[in-house]
Short mmCIF file of C-alpha atoms in Angstrom, two decimals:
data_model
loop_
_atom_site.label_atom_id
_atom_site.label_comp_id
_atom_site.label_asym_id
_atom_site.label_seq_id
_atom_site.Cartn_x
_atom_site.Cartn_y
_atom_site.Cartn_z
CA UNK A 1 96.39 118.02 106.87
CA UNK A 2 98.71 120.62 108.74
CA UNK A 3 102.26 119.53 109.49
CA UNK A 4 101.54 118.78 112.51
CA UNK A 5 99.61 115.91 112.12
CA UNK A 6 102.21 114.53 110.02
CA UNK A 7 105.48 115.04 112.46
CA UNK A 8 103.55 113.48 115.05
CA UNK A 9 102.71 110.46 112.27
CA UNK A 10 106.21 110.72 111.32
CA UNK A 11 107.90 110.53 114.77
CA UNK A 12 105.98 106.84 114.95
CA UNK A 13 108.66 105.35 112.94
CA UNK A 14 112.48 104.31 113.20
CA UNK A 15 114.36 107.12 112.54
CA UNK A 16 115.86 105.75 109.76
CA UNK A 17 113.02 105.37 107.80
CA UNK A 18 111.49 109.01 108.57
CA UNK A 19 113.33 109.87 105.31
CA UNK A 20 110.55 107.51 102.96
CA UNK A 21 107.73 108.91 104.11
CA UNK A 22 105.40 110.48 101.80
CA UNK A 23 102.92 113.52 103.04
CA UNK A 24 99.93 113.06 100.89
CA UNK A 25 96.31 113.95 100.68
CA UNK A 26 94.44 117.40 99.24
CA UNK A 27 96.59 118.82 96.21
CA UNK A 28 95.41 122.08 96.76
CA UNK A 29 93.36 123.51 99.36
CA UNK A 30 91.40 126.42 97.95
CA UNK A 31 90.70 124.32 94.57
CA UNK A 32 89.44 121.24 96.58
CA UNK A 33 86.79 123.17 98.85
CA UNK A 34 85.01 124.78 96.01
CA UNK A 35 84.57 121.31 94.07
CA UNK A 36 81.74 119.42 94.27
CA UNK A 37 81.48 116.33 94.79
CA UNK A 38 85.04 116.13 96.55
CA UNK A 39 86.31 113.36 95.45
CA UNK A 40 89.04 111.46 97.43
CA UNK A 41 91.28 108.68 95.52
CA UNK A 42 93.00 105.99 97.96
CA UNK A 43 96.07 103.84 96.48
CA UNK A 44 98.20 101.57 97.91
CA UNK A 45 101.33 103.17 98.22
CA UNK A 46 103.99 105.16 96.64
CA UNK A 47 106.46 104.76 93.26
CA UNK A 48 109.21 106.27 94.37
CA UNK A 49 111.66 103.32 95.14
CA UNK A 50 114.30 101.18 93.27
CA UNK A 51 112.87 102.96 89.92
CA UNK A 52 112.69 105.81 87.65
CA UNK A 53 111.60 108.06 90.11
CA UNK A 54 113.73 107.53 92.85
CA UNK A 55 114.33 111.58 93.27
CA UNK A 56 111.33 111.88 94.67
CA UNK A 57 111.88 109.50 97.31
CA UNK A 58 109.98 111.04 100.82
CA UNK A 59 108.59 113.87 98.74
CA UNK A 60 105.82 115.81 99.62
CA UNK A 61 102.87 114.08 97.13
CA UNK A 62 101.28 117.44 97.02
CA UNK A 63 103.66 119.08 96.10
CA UNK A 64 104.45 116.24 93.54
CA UNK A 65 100.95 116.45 92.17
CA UNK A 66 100.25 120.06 92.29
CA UNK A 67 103.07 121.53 90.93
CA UNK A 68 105.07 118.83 88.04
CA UNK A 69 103.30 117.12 85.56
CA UNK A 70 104.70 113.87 85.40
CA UNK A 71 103.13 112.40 82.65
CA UNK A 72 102.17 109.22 84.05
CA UNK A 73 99.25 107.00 83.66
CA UNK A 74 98.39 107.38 87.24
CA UNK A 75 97.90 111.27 86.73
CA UNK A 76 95.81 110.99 83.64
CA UNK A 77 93.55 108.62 84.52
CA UNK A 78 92.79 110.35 87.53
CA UNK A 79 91.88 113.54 85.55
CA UNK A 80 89.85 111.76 83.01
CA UNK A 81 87.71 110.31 85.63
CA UNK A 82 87.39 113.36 87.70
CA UNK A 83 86.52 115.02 84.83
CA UNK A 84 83.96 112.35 83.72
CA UNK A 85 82.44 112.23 87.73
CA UNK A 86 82.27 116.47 88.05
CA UNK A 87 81.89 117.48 84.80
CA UNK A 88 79.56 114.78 82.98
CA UNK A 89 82.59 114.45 80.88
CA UNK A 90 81.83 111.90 77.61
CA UNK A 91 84.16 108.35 78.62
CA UNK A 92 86.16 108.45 75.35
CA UNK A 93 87.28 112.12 75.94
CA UNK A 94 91.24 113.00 76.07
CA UNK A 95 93.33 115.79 78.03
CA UNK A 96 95.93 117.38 77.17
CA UNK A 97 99.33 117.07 79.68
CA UNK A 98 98.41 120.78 80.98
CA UNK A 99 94.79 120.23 81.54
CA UNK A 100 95.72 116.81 83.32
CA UNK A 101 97.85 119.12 86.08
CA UNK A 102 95.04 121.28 86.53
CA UNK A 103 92.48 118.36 87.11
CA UNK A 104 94.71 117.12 89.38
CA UNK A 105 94.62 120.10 91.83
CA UNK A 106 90.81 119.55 92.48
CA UNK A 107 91.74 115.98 94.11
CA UNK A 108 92.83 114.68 96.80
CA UNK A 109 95.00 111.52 97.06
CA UNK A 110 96.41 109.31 99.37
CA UNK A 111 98.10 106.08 100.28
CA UNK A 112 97.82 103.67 102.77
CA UNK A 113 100.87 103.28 103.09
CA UNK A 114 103.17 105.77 103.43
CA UNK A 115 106.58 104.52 102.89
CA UNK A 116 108.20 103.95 99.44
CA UNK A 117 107.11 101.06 97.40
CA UNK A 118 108.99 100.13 93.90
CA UNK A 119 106.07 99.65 91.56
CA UNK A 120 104.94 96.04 92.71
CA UNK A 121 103.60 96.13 95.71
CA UNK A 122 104.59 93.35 99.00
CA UNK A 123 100.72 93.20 99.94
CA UNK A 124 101.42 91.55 103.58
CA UNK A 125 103.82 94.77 103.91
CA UNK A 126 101.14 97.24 102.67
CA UNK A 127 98.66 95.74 105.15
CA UNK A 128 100.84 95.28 108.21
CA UNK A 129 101.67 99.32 107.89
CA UNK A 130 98.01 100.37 106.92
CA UNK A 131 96.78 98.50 110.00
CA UNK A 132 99.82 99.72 112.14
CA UNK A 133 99.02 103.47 110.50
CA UNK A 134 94.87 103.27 110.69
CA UNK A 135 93.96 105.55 113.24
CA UNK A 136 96.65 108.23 111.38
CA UNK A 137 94.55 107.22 108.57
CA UNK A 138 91.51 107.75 109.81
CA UNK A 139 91.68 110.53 110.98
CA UNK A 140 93.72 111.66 107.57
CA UNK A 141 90.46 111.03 105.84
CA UNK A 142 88.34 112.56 108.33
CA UNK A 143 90.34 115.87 108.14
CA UNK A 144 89.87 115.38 104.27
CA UNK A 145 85.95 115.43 104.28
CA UNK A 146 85.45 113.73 101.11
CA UNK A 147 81.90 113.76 99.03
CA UNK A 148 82.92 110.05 97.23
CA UNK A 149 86.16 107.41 97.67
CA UNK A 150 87.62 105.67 95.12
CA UNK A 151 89.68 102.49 96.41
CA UNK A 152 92.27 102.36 93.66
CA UNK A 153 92.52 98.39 92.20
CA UNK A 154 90.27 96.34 90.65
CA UNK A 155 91.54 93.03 93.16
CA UNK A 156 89.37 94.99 95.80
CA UNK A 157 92.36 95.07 97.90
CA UNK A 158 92.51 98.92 98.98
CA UNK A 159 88.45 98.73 99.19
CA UNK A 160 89.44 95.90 102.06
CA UNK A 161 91.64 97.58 103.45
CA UNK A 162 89.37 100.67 103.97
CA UNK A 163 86.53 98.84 105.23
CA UNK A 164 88.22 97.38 108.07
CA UNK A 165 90.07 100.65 108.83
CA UNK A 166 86.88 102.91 108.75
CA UNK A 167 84.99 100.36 110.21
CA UNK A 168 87.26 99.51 113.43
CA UNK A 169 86.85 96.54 114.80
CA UNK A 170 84.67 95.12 111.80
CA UNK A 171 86.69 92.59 110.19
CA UNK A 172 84.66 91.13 107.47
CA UNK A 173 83.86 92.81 104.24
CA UNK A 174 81.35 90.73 102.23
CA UNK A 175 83.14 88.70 99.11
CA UNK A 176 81.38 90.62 96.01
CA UNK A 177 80.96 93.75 97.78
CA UNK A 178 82.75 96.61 95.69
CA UNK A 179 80.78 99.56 97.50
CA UNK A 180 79.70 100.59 101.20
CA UNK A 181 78.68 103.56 102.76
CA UNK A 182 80.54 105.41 105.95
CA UNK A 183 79.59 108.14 108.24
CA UNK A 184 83.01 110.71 107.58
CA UNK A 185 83.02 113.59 109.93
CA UNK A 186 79.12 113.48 110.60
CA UNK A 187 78.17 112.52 106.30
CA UNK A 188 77.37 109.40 104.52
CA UNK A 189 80.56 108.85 102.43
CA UNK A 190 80.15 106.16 99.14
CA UNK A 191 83.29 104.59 98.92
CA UNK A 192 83.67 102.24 95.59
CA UNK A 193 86.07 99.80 94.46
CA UNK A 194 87.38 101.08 90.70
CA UNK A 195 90.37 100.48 88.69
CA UNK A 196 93.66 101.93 89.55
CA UNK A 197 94.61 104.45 87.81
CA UNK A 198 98.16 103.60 86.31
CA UNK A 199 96.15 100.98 84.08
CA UNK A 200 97.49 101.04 80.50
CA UNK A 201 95.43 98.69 78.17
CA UNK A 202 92.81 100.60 76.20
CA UNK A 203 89.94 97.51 77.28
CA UNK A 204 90.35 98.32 80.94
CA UNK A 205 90.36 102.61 80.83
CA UNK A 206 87.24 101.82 78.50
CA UNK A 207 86.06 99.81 81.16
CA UNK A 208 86.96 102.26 83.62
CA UNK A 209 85.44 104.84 81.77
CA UNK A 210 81.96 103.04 81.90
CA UNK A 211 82.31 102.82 85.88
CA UNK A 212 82.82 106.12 86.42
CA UNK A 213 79.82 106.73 84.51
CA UNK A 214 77.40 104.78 86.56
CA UNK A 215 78.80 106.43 89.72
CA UNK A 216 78.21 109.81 88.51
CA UNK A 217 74.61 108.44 87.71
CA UNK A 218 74.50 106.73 91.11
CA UNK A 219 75.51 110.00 92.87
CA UNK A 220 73.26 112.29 90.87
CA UNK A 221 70.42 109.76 91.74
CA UNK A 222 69.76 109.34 87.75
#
């Protein structure tokens, strides 16, 4: 998305609190538009508050992601599963820290909500700004033009989220449900509910592993 979009987003809020918010979405343009599938991953917000990475506070998350490598869990697991979706990568395979920044430019990422978080999330907070936000975020994702969605968490609480915001004024997302198709900018858009990636324990990436597996199957129609 142009700067454009996000000044006008931006100008929404208290002055004050212009300063927090975090431009997010494709990682790299040129990369993104060649891959296939495009694959969009949608977290709750950012880790840039009351922690280790507190310099980053307001930054640009493309920038972030494009051009430092900050060795995090988050960034990883993202490029193992991207690799495992467009590549037919094998589950149990491991990246080196370079590799992982490259993956990562093939993405795109965003939050729902936009403003600094410190690591454990106030979940009334994230969903009071993602439903004060979801038309910016709508049409964030509709600019995007993703092939697949990930909604990052296992709770199902970002798949939720984006059901009621893609889906307007449909409230109710069926308990058990953890995938749904949309129409995004004219195309039928899977979105699934998967792990997030800054998971740590070596049960749960196996597990996460095995999911991205049977997506790639499901999306390949194998």
């Amino acid at each position: 998305m142009n700067d454009l979009f996000f000044k006008k987003w931006i100008s929404t809020y208290p002055e004050a609190m212009r300063r927090e918010f975090h431009r997010d979405g494709i990682i790299n343009d040129k990369i993104f538009s060649q891959e296939k599938p495009r694959i969009l991953f949608v977290a709750k917000e950012p880790n840039s508050k009351d922690g280790n990475f507190d310099k980053h506070l307001g930054a640009d998350l493309r920038k972030i992601w494009g051009e430092l490598c900050l060795k995090k869990p988050f960034d990883y697991n993202v490029a193992r599963w991207t690799r495992i979706i467009s590549d037919g990568a094998d589950g149990g395979h491991s990246i080196s820290w370079p590799d992982v920044a490259q993956t990562m430019r093939r993405v795109a990422i965003i939050n729902l909500k936009k403003m600094a978080g410190s690591g454990s999330e106030n979940r009334e907070e994230v969903c009071l700004y993602s439903f004060r936000d979801k038309h910016f975020i709508k049409e964030q994702i509709d600019g995007i033009r993703p092939d697949v969605i990930f909604a990052c968490g296992k709770d199902g609480f970002v798949f939720r989220m984006l059901w009621r915001i893609i889906n307007d004024e449909v409230c109710f997302c069926p308990e058990k449900e953890t995938s749904f198709k949309a129409v995004i900018h004219g195309k039928i858009v899977p979105i699934f509910s998967t792990y997030h990636p800054s998971l740590r324990l070596k049960r749960q990436k196996d597990e996460a592993a095995e999911m991205m597996k049977e997506i790639r199957k499901s999306l390949l129609g194998t």
